[in-house]
mmCIF file of C-alpha atoms in Angstrom:
data_model
loop_
_atom_site.group_PDB
_atom_site.id
_atom_site.type_symbol
_atom_site.label_atom_id
_atom_site.label_comp_id
_atom_site.label_asym_id
_atom_site.label_seq_id
_atom_site.Cartn_x
_atom_site.Cartn_y
_atom_site.Cartn_z
ATOM 1 C CA MET A 23 -19.707 -23.713 -0.918
ATOM 2 C CA THR A 24 -17.816 -20.428 -1.247
ATOM 3 C CA THR A 25 -17.418 -18.415 1.955
ATOM 4 C CA PRO A 26 -18.895 -14.897 1.572
ATOM 5 C CA PRO A 27 -16.151 -12.232 1.744
ATOM 6 C CA GLU A 28 -17.779 -10.437 4.671
ATOM 7 C CA THR A 29 -17.525 -13.572 6.846
ATOM 8 C CA ARG A 30 -13.890 -14.440 6.088
ATOM 9 C CA PRO A 31 -11.208 -13.407 8.586
ATOM 10 C CA LEU A 32 -9.601 -10.079 7.766
ATOM 11 C CA LEU A 33 -5.969 -8.979 7.824
ATOM 12 C CA LEU A 34 -5.314 -5.248 8.091
ATOM 13 C CA ALA A 35 -1.896 -4.362 6.638
ATOM 14 C CA VAL A 36 -0.691 -0.837 7.372
ATOM 15 C CA ASP A 37 2.097 1.183 5.774
ATOM 16 C CA ALA A 38 3.117 2.812 9.062
ATOM 17 C CA PRO A 39 5.569 5.396 7.602
ATOM 18 C CA SER A 40 2.712 6.745 5.455
ATOM 19 C CA LEU A 41 0.681 7.382 8.597
ATOM 20 C CA LEU A 42 3.626 8.928 10.434
ATOM 21 C CA HIS A 43 4.494 11.301 7.588
ATOM 22 C CA ARG A 44 0.926 12.484 7.179
ATOM 23 C CA ALA A 45 0.445 12.894 10.934
ATOM 24 C CA HIS A 46 3.699 14.851 11.211
ATOM 25 C CA HIS A 47 2.713 17.411 8.598
ATOM 26 C CA ALA A 48 -0.798 17.745 10.003
ATOM 27 C CA ARG A 49 0.257 18.076 13.650
ATOM 28 C CA VAL A 50 3.783 19.512 13.790
ATOM 29 C CA ALA A 51 2.505 22.916 14.922
ATOM 30 C CA SER A 52 1.070 21.315 18.071
ATOM 31 C CA ASP A 53 4.554 20.437 19.372
ATOM 32 C CA GLN A 54 2.896 17.647 21.360
ATOM 33 C CA ARG A 55 5.211 15.830 23.776
ATOM 34 C CA ASP A 56 4.827 12.536 25.595
ATOM 35 C CA ARG A 57 5.212 12.202 29.362
ATOM 36 C CA GLY A 58 8.959 11.868 28.916
ATOM 37 C CA GLY A 59 9.133 15.206 27.090
ATOM 38 C CA ARG A 60 9.890 13.677 23.679
ATOM 39 C CA PRO A 61 8.165 14.693 20.414
ATOM 40 C CA ALA A 62 4.941 12.700 20.040
ATOM 41 C CA TRP A 63 2.673 14.457 17.536
ATOM 42 C CA ALA A 64 3.377 12.049 14.659
ATOM 43 C CA LEU A 65 3.187 8.989 16.930
ATOM 44 C CA HIS A 66 -0.107 10.170 18.383
ATOM 45 C CA GLY A 67 -1.546 10.907 14.952
ATOM 46 C CA MET A 68 -0.432 7.501 13.658
ATOM 47 C CA LEU A 69 -2.052 5.729 16.596
ATOM 48 C CA LEU A 70 -5.321 7.609 16.102
ATOM 49 C CA GLN A 71 -5.395 6.543 12.445
ATOM 50 C CA VAL A 72 -4.693 2.910 13.383
ATOM 51 C CA LEU A 73 -7.516 3.028 15.926
ATOM 52 C CA GLU A 74 -9.882 4.557 13.373
ATOM 53 C CA ALA A 75 -8.995 1.844 10.858
ATOM 54 C CA VAL A 76 -9.456 -0.977 13.375
ATOM 55 C CA GLU A 77 -12.793 0.444 14.459
ATOM 56 C CA ARG A 78 -13.976 0.855 10.873
ATOM 57 C CA PHE A 79 -12.850 -2.492 9.482
ATOM 58 C CA ALA A 80 -12.868 -4.842 12.526
ATOM 59 C CA PRO A 81 -9.817 -6.921 11.505
ATOM 60 C CA ASP A 82 -8.823 -10.246 13.046
ATOM 61 C CA ARG A 83 -5.100 -9.527 12.630
ATOM 62 C CA VAL A 84 -3.127 -6.317 12.196
ATOM 63 C CA VAL A 85 0.374 -6.074 10.755
ATOM 64 C CA LEU A 86 2.207 -2.760 10.407
ATOM 65 C CA GLY A 87 5.147 -2.452 8.032
ATOM 66 C CA PHE A 88 8.148 -0.163 8.534
ATOM 67 C CA ASP A 89 11.091 0.742 6.282
ATOM 68 C CA ASP A 90 14.598 -0.425 7.109
ATOM 69 C CA ARG A 91 16.275 2.968 7.453
ATOM 70 C CA SER A 92 19.773 1.507 7.882
ATOM 71 C CA PHE A 93 20.026 0.002 4.394
ATOM 72 C CA SER A 94 17.957 -0.045 1.194
ATOM 73 C CA GLU A 95 18.336 -2.726 -1.460
ATOM 74 C CA ARG A 96 16.609 -0.467 -3.965
ATOM 75 C CA ALA A 97 18.871 2.507 -3.257
ATOM 76 C CA ALA A 98 21.930 0.256 -3.458
ATOM 77 C CA ARG A 99 20.803 -0.839 -6.889
ATOM 78 C CA TYR A 100 19.743 2.642 -8.015
ATOM 79 C CA PRO A 101 21.471 5.414 -6.018
ATOM 80 C CA ALA A 102 19.080 8.036 -7.406
ATOM 81 C CA TYR A 103 16.097 6.207 -5.884
ATOM 82 C CA LYS A 104 13.811 8.786 -4.215
ATOM 83 C CA ALA A 105 16.364 11.522 -4.924
ATOM 84 C CA GLY A 106 14.851 14.973 -4.892
ATOM 85 C CA ARG A 107 12.577 14.382 -1.923
ATOM 86 C CA ALA A 108 12.787 17.042 0.777
ATOM 87 C CA GLU A 109 14.892 16.261 3.812
ATOM 88 C CA LYS A 110 12.837 14.822 6.644
ATOM 89 C CA HIS A 111 12.361 16.894 9.787
ATOM 90 C CA PRO A 112 14.758 15.577 12.488
ATOM 91 C CA GLU A 113 11.925 15.216 14.981
ATOM 92 C CA LEU A 114 9.910 13.210 12.454
ATOM 93 C CA LEU A 115 12.858 10.846 12.005
ATOM 94 C CA GLU A 116 13.116 10.451 15.755
ATOM 95 C CA GLN A 117 9.438 9.487 15.949
ATOM 96 C CA ILE A 118 9.739 7.098 12.995
ATOM 97 C CA ASP A 119 12.566 5.352 14.831
ATOM 98 C CA ARG A 120 10.352 4.961 17.907
ATOM 99 C CA GLY A 121 7.186 3.962 16.055
ATOM 100 C CA ALA A 122 7.663 0.207 15.761
ATOM 101 C CA ALA A 123 8.759 -0.168 19.392
ATOM 102 C CA MET A 124 5.713 1.761 20.612
ATOM 103 C CA LEU A 125 3.287 -0.385 18.629
ATOM 104 C CA ASP A 126 5.032 -3.630 19.601
ATOM 105 C CA ALA A 127 4.904 -2.649 23.280
ATOM 106 C CA MET A 128 1.172 -2.138 22.914
ATOM 107 C CA GLY A 129 0.815 -5.673 21.561
ATOM 108 C CA LEU A 130 0.385 -4.847 17.891
ATOM 109 C CA HIS A 131 2.579 -6.604 15.340
ATOM 110 C CA THR A 132 5.203 -4.727 13.309
ATOM 111 C CA VAL A 133 7.587 -5.970 10.627
ATOM 112 C CA THR A 134 10.726 -4.136 9.485
ATOM 113 C CA PRO A 135 12.215 -6.284 6.699
ATOM 114 C CA PRO A 136 16.016 -5.993 6.343
ATOM 115 C CA GLY A 137 16.932 -3.821 3.351
ATOM 116 C CA LEU A 138 13.291 -3.414 2.348
ATOM 117 C CA GLU A 139 10.281 -1.181 2.918
ATOM 118 C CA ALA A 140 6.777 -1.106 4.335
ATOM 119 C CA ASP A 141 5.542 -1.644 0.756
ATOM 120 C CA ASP A 142 7.105 -5.097 0.807
ATOM 121 C CA VAL A 143 5.276 -5.908 4.030
ATOM 122 C CA THR A 144 1.898 -4.905 2.603
ATOM 123 C CA ALA A 145 2.602 -6.804 -0.631
ATOM 124 C CA SER A 146 3.429 -9.925 1.385
ATOM 125 C CA ALA A 147 0.306 -9.407 3.499
ATOM 126 C CA ALA A 148 -1.869 -9.453 0.381
ATOM 127 C CA THR A 149 -0.241 -12.703 -0.749
ATOM 128 C CA TRP A 150 -0.543 -14.227 2.732
ATOM 129 C CA ALA A 151 -4.241 -13.374 2.915
ATOM 130 C CA ARG A 152 -5.012 -14.917 -0.466
ATOM 131 C CA SER A 153 -3.086 -18.122 0.304
ATOM 132 C CA HIS A 154 -4.864 -18.561 3.651
ATOM 133 C CA GLY A 155 -8.394 -17.743 2.472
ATOM 134 C CA TRP A 156 -8.486 -14.369 4.250
ATOM 135 C CA GLU A 157 -9.509 -10.913 3.119
ATOM 136 C CA CYS A 158 -6.928 -8.112 3.262
ATOM 137 C CA ILE A 159 -7.104 -4.346 3.464
ATOM 138 C CA VAL A 160 -3.907 -2.381 2.816
ATOM 139 C CA ILE A 161 -3.682 1.165 4.168
ATOM 140 C CA THR A 162 -1.101 3.353 2.421
ATOM 141 C CA SER A 163 -0.558 6.564 0.485
ATOM 142 C CA ASP A 164 1.685 4.772 -2.036
ATOM 143 C CA ARG A 165 0.090 4.045 -5.409
ATOM 144 C CA ASP A 166 2.403 1.067 -5.970
ATOM 145 C CA ALA A 167 0.112 -0.879 -3.625
ATOM 146 C CA PHE A 168 -2.615 -0.729 -6.279
ATOM 147 C CA ALA A 169 -0.796 -3.612 -7.973
ATOM 148 C CA HIS A 170 -1.972 -5.871 -5.124
ATOM 149 C CA ILE A 171 -5.677 -5.119 -5.490
ATOM 150 C CA SER A 172 -7.605 -8.296 -6.220
ATOM 151 C CA ASP A 173 -10.783 -10.147 -5.312
ATOM 152 C CA SER A 174 -9.291 -10.654 -1.830
ATOM 153 C CA THR A 175 -7.357 -7.388 -1.290
ATOM 154 C CA ARG A 176 -8.544 -3.795 -1.222
ATOM 155 C CA VAL A 177 -6.419 -0.696 -0.756
ATOM 156 C CA LEU A 178 -7.391 2.303 1.334
ATOM 157 C CA ARG A 179 -5.488 5.144 -0.370
ATOM 158 C CA LEU A 180 -4.741 7.766 2.269
ATOM 159 C CA ILE A 181 -5.659 11.287 1.244
ATOM 160 C CA ASN A 182 -6.379 14.505 3.126
ATOM 161 C CA GLY A 183 -9.119 13.864 5.641
ATOM 162 C CA GLY A 184 -7.659 10.650 7.032
ATOM 163 C CA ILE A 185 -9.091 7.132 7.190
ATOM 164 C CA GLY A 186 -12.744 8.136 6.989
ATOM 165 C CA ALA A 187 -12.315 10.349 3.927
ATOM 166 C CA SER A 188 -10.003 8.026 1.985
ATOM 167 C CA PRO A 189 -11.268 5.803 -0.847
ATOM 168 C CA LEU A 190 -11.350 2.023 -0.434
ATOM 169 C CA LEU A 191 -10.320 0.707 -3.840
ATOM 170 C CA ASP A 192 -11.339 -2.656 -5.269
ATOM 171 C CA PRO A 193 -10.744 -3.870 -8.851
ATOM 172 C CA ALA A 194 -13.842 -2.093 -10.195
ATOM 173 C CA LYS A 195 -12.986 1.256 -8.587
ATOM 174 C CA LEU A 196 -9.381 1.007 -9.732
ATOM 175 C CA PHE A 197 -10.557 0.482 -13.309
ATOM 176 C CA THR A 198 -12.856 3.497 -13.019
ATOM 177 C CA MET A 199 -9.918 5.635 -11.886
ATOM 178 C CA TYR A 200 -7.282 4.533 -14.401
ATOM 179 C CA GLY A 201 -8.984 2.391 -17.017
ATOM 180 C CA VAL A 202 -6.618 -0.451 -16.075
ATOM 181 C CA GLU A 203 -7.351 -3.930 -14.790
ATOM 182 C CA ALA A 204 -5.865 -4.544 -11.348
ATOM 183 C CA GLY A 205 -3.659 -7.342 -12.665
ATOM 184 C CA HIS A 206 -2.072 -4.931 -15.157
ATOM 185 C CA TYR A 207 -1.531 -2.001 -12.819
ATOM 186 C CA LEU A 208 2.175 -2.724 -12.334
ATOM 187 C CA ASP A 209 2.703 -2.615 -16.120
ATOM 188 C CA PHE A 210 0.772 0.655 -16.220
ATOM 189 C CA ALA A 211 2.871 2.185 -13.446
ATOM 190 C CA ALA A 212 6.142 1.047 -15.013
ATOM 191 C CA LEU A 213 5.174 2.708 -18.301
ATOM 192 C CA ARG A 214 4.112 5.927 -16.565
ATOM 193 C CA GLY A 215 7.012 6.094 -14.110
ATOM 194 C CA ASP A 216 6.928 7.555 -10.612
ATOM 195 C CA ALA A 217 8.334 11.024 -10.015
ATOM 196 C CA SER A 218 8.170 10.618 -6.225
ATOM 197 C CA ASP A 219 10.635 7.706 -6.451
ATOM 198 C CA ASN A 220 12.656 9.443 -9.191
ATOM 199 C CA LEU A 221 11.760 6.759 -11.737
ATOM 200 C CA PRO A 222 11.158 8.257 -15.183
ATOM 201 C CA GLY A 223 8.554 6.582 -17.351
ATOM 202 C CA VAL A 224 8.959 5.344 -20.899
ATOM 203 C CA ALA A 225 9.535 8.498 -22.948
ATOM 204 C CA GLY A 226 6.343 9.753 -24.577
ATOM 205 C CA ILE A 227 4.023 7.279 -22.791
ATOM 206 C CA GLY A 228 1.786 9.015 -20.267
ATOM 207 C CA GLU A 229 -1.150 7.677 -18.271
ATOM 208 C CA LYS A 230 -3.677 7.927 -21.112
ATOM 209 C CA ALA A 231 -1.435 6.186 -23.629
ATOM 210 C CA ALA A 232 -0.472 3.527 -21.088
ATOM 211 C CA SER A 233 -4.067 2.647 -20.206
ATOM 212 C CA LEU A 234 -5.087 2.585 -23.881
ATOM 213 C CA LEU A 235 -2.101 0.394 -24.704
ATOM 214 C CA LEU A 236 -2.926 -2.140 -22.000
ATOM 215 C CA GLU A 237 -6.603 -2.193 -22.897
ATOM 216 C CA ALA A 238 -5.733 -2.896 -26.531
ATOM 217 C CA ALA A 239 -2.967 -5.450 -25.935
ATOM 218 C CA GLY A 240 -3.888 -6.995 -22.580
ATOM 219 C CA SER A 241 -0.389 -7.032 -21.116
ATOM 220 C CA MET A 242 3.069 -5.682 -21.786
ATOM 221 C CA ARG A 243 4.335 -9.223 -22.245
ATOM 222 C CA ALA A 244 2.077 -9.446 -25.301
ATOM 223 C CA VAL A 245 3.245 -6.010 -26.471
ATOM 224 C CA TRP A 246 6.943 -6.856 -26.331
ATOM 225 C CA ALA A 247 6.364 -10.226 -27.964
ATOM 226 C CA ASP A 248 4.526 -8.604 -30.867
ATOM 227 C CA ILE A 249 7.226 -5.976 -31.323
ATOM 228 C CA GLU A 250 9.971 -8.592 -31.224
ATOM 229 C CA HIS A 251 8.386 -11.198 -33.481
ATOM 230 C CA ALA A 252 5.953 -9.290 -35.719
ATOM 231 C CA ASP A 253 7.368 -5.743 -35.797
ATOM 232 C CA GLY A 254 4.378 -4.558 -33.759
ATOM 233 C CA THR A 255 1.872 -5.163 -36.556
ATOM 234 C CA THR A 256 -0.813 -6.644 -34.314
ATOM 235 C CA LEU A 257 -0.248 -3.961 -31.685
ATOM 236 C CA VAL A 258 -0.634 -1.094 -34.165
ATOM 237 C CA ALA A 259 -3.847 -2.567 -35.563
ATOM 238 C CA ALA A 260 -5.357 -3.070 -32.104
ATOM 239 C CA LEU A 261 -4.351 0.413 -30.926
ATOM 240 C CA ASP A 262 -5.645 2.089 -34.075
ATOM 241 C CA SER A 263 -8.986 0.324 -33.791
ATOM 242 C CA LEU A 264 -9.412 1.344 -30.158
ATOM 243 C CA SER A 265 -8.059 4.888 -30.485
ATOM 244 C CA VAL A 266 -10.191 5.687 -33.527
ATOM 245 C CA GLU A 267 -13.227 4.532 -31.564
ATOM 246 C CA ARG A 268 -12.258 6.665 -28.552
ATOM 247 C CA THR A 269 -10.629 9.747 -30.064
ATOM 248 C CA GLY A 270 -11.211 9.623 -33.809
ATOM 249 C CA ARG A 271 -7.520 9.379 -34.633
ATOM 250 C CA ARG A 272 -4.952 6.619 -35.062
ATOM 251 C CA THR A 273 -2.228 6.334 -32.442
ATOM 252 C CA GLY A 274 -0.731 2.900 -33.101
ATOM 253 C CA ALA A 275 2.285 3.878 -35.174
ATOM 254 C CA GLY A 276 3.291 6.679 -32.814
ATOM 255 C CA VAL A 277 3.069 4.501 -29.722
ATOM 256 C CA LEU A 278 5.027 1.759 -31.472
ATOM 257 C CA ARG A 279 7.867 4.188 -32.277
ATOM 258 C CA LYS A 280 8.111 5.204 -28.628
ATOM 259 C CA LEU A 281 8.121 1.625 -27.402
ATOM 260 C CA ALA A 282 10.677 0.559 -29.994
ATOM 261 C CA ALA A 283 13.007 3.470 -29.187
ATOM 262 C CA GLU A 284 16.408 2.705 -27.722
ATOM 263 C CA GLY A 285 16.198 2.108 -23.971
ATOM 264 C CA ALA A 286 12.392 2.074 -23.800
ATOM 265 C CA ARG A 287 12.028 -1.576 -22.881
ATOM 266 C CA GLU A 288 14.958 -1.399 -20.476
ATOM 267 C CA GLN A 289 13.357 1.560 -18.664
ATOM 268 C CA PHE A 290 10.048 -0.301 -18.427
ATOM 269 C CA GLU A 291 11.630 -3.478 -17.068
ATOM 270 C CA PHE A 292 13.764 -1.526 -14.602
ATOM 271 C CA ASN A 293 10.763 0.425 -13.322
ATOM 272 C CA ARG A 294 8.741 -2.735 -12.980
ATOM 273 C CA SER A 295 11.406 -4.461 -10.941
ATOM 274 C CA MET A 296 11.834 -1.432 -8.661
ATOM 275 C CA MET A 297 8.096 -0.942 -8.136
ATOM 276 C CA ALA A 298 7.168 -4.560 -7.545
ATOM 277 C CA GLY A 299 6.852 -5.206 -3.830
ATOM 278 C CA ARG A 300 8.408 -8.350 -2.404
ATOM 279 C CA ASP A 301 5.453 -10.575 -1.681
ATOM 280 C CA ASP A 302 7.204 -13.552 -0.113
ATOM 281 C CA LEU A 303 8.255 -12.187 3.291
ATOM 282 C CA ASP A 304 7.614 -14.247 6.405
ATOM 283 C CA LEU A 305 5.334 -11.954 8.401
ATOM 284 C CA GLY A 306 5.249 -14.214 11.442
ATOM 285 C CA LEU A 307 1.476 -14.651 11.265
ATOM 286 C CA THR A 308 -0.218 -17.849 12.458
ATOM 287 C CA PRO A 309 -3.783 -17.942 11.112
ATOM 288 C CA ASP A 310 -5.189 -20.731 13.262
ATOM 289 C CA VAL A 311 -3.922 -19.598 16.664
ATOM 290 C CA ARG A 312 -6.366 -17.217 18.329
ATOM 291 C CA ARG A 313 -3.935 -15.604 20.791
ATOM 292 C CA SER A 314 -1.040 -15.127 18.388
ATOM 293 C CA THR A 315 1.018 -12.310 16.943
ATOM 294 C CA GLY A 316 -1.102 -9.517 15.521
ATOM 295 C CA ALA A 317 -4.383 -10.909 16.861
ATOM 296 C CA LEU A 318 -7.037 -8.774 18.492
ATOM 297 C CA PRO A 319 -8.105 -8.106 21.227
ATOM 298 C CA LEU A 320 -4.945 -6.886 22.976
ATOM 299 C CA ASP A 321 -3.967 -6.892 26.627
ATOM 300 C CA GLU A 322 -5.597 -3.989 28.486
ATOM 301 C CA GLU A 323 -2.644 -3.299 30.772
ATOM 302 C CA ALA A 324 -0.171 -3.005 27.870
ATOM 303 C CA VAL A 325 -2.479 -0.790 25.826
ATOM 304 C CA SER A 326 -3.230 1.449 28.813
ATOM 305 C CA ARG A 327 0.435 1.832 29.736
ATOM 306 C CA VAL A 328 1.728 2.616 26.223
ATOM 307 C CA ALA A 329 -1.146 4.799 25.034
ATOM 308 C CA GLY A 330 -1.149 6.579 28.389
ATOM 309 C CA HIS A 331 2.500 7.565 27.929
ATOM 310 C CA LEU A 332 1.399 9.821 25.071
ATOM 311 C CA GLY A 333 -0.404 11.921 27.657
ATOM 312 C CA VAL A 334 -3.829 12.185 26.002
ATOM 313 C CA SER A 335 -6.461 10.539 28.184
ATOM 314 C CA THR A 336 -9.139 10.439 25.496
ATOM 315 C CA THR A 337 -6.783 8.503 23.209
ATOM 316 C CA THR A 338 -6.091 5.975 25.960
ATOM 317 C CA VAL A 339 -9.835 5.435 26.473
ATOM 318 C CA LEU A 340 -10.333 5.038 22.719
ATOM 319 C CA ALA A 341 -7.415 2.593 22.416
ATOM 320 C CA LEU A 342 -8.775 0.434 25.228
ATOM 321 C CA ARG A 343 -12.228 0.324 23.654
ATOM 322 C CA VAL A 344 -11.050 -0.372 20.096
ATOM 323 C CA LEU A 345 -8.097 -2.695 20.721
ATOM 324 C CA CYS A 346 -9.270 -4.569 23.817
ATOM 325 C CA GLY A 347 -12.933 -5.227 23.050
ATOM 326 C CA THR A 348 -14.152 -8.759 23.680
ATOM 327 C CA THR A 349 -16.358 -9.233 20.598
ATOM 328 C CA PRO A 350 -14.414 -11.268 18.011
ATOM 329 C CA ALA A 351 -13.735 -9.040 15.047
ATOM 330 C CA SER A 352 -14.394 -11.902 12.640
ATOM 331 C CA ARG A 353 -18.076 -11.820 13.623
ATOM 332 C CA ALA A 354 -18.497 -8.156 12.818
ATOM 333 C CA ASP A 355 -20.737 -7.099 9.959
ATOM 334 C CA ARG A 356 -18.619 -6.015 6.987
ATOM 335 C CA PRO A 357 -20.991 -4.718 4.314
ATOM 336 C CA TRP A 358 -18.164 -2.931 2.463
ATOM 337 C CA LEU A 359 -16.721 -6.362 1.556
ATOM 338 C CA ARG A 360 -19.827 -7.454 -0.291
ATOM 339 C CA PRO A 361 -19.706 -7.274 -4.090
ATOM 340 C CA ALA A 362 -21.357 -4.131 -5.443
#
């Protein structure tokens, strides 16, 4: 008998730098300091968002990913990676560097993979959850995480308004947004490119063309195979049939020319390899041990001491209630996990 999704244990995987960046920009004017006089507005905002997420989703385990800021495998491979982004505020960087230690001291579980990013932690969390029969919710502002949406993983895409106002995306909602099956999202993103990471897309292929292409062909593996072995004949026919139905005009030949152009496939494959999160990291999670890394509830003394250092009494009270409650999270009602 299949276990209903709402009764399976739940792993909450958080892209912590996303929370810190958003909290910094929202709260920098407050100039909030902790009891040691250090900048704390981004740390406080991140903690509030973690607490809101835990209260909303009632996870059994929480893992928070951080970027390795000392070395980047992706930047070493592609020096222009993320070039063009604005310089980070020095006080934001200082809080990012303190973030993992603060959460660990509280009893939460953080992972900073050498040479990698928080995205790789959340990708590995989705794989871990599926392999252990768990559900997973990823919290991030990075669209690359959409590639990990499945029947066991949903993504809360952070937008203005925080946790409560952000959409929880499952395969059906992702398809409504982009017209792309979850399993093909990485192909879609590699075609489109990602300006925020300074990764140009395949020339002439935007979001609309990419989604139409994948709907007609099923996958880019099939597209490249048809171009290589049949000069794209099957692809053109499928695209023309679909595009005439949708727009009244044929697009197959034009799309084929763009895909067959010099460097097009190389750009696609490069983008795909850069965007794909590592999903094989050892997160240090032990699913069958109740009092293990990342498990809730946490120790009251540790939570009180660390949250209290931020100097906001209401946050300390909230942290104690949300993180140290005695009701097992796995017994909580989770109606948002039920199929629509």
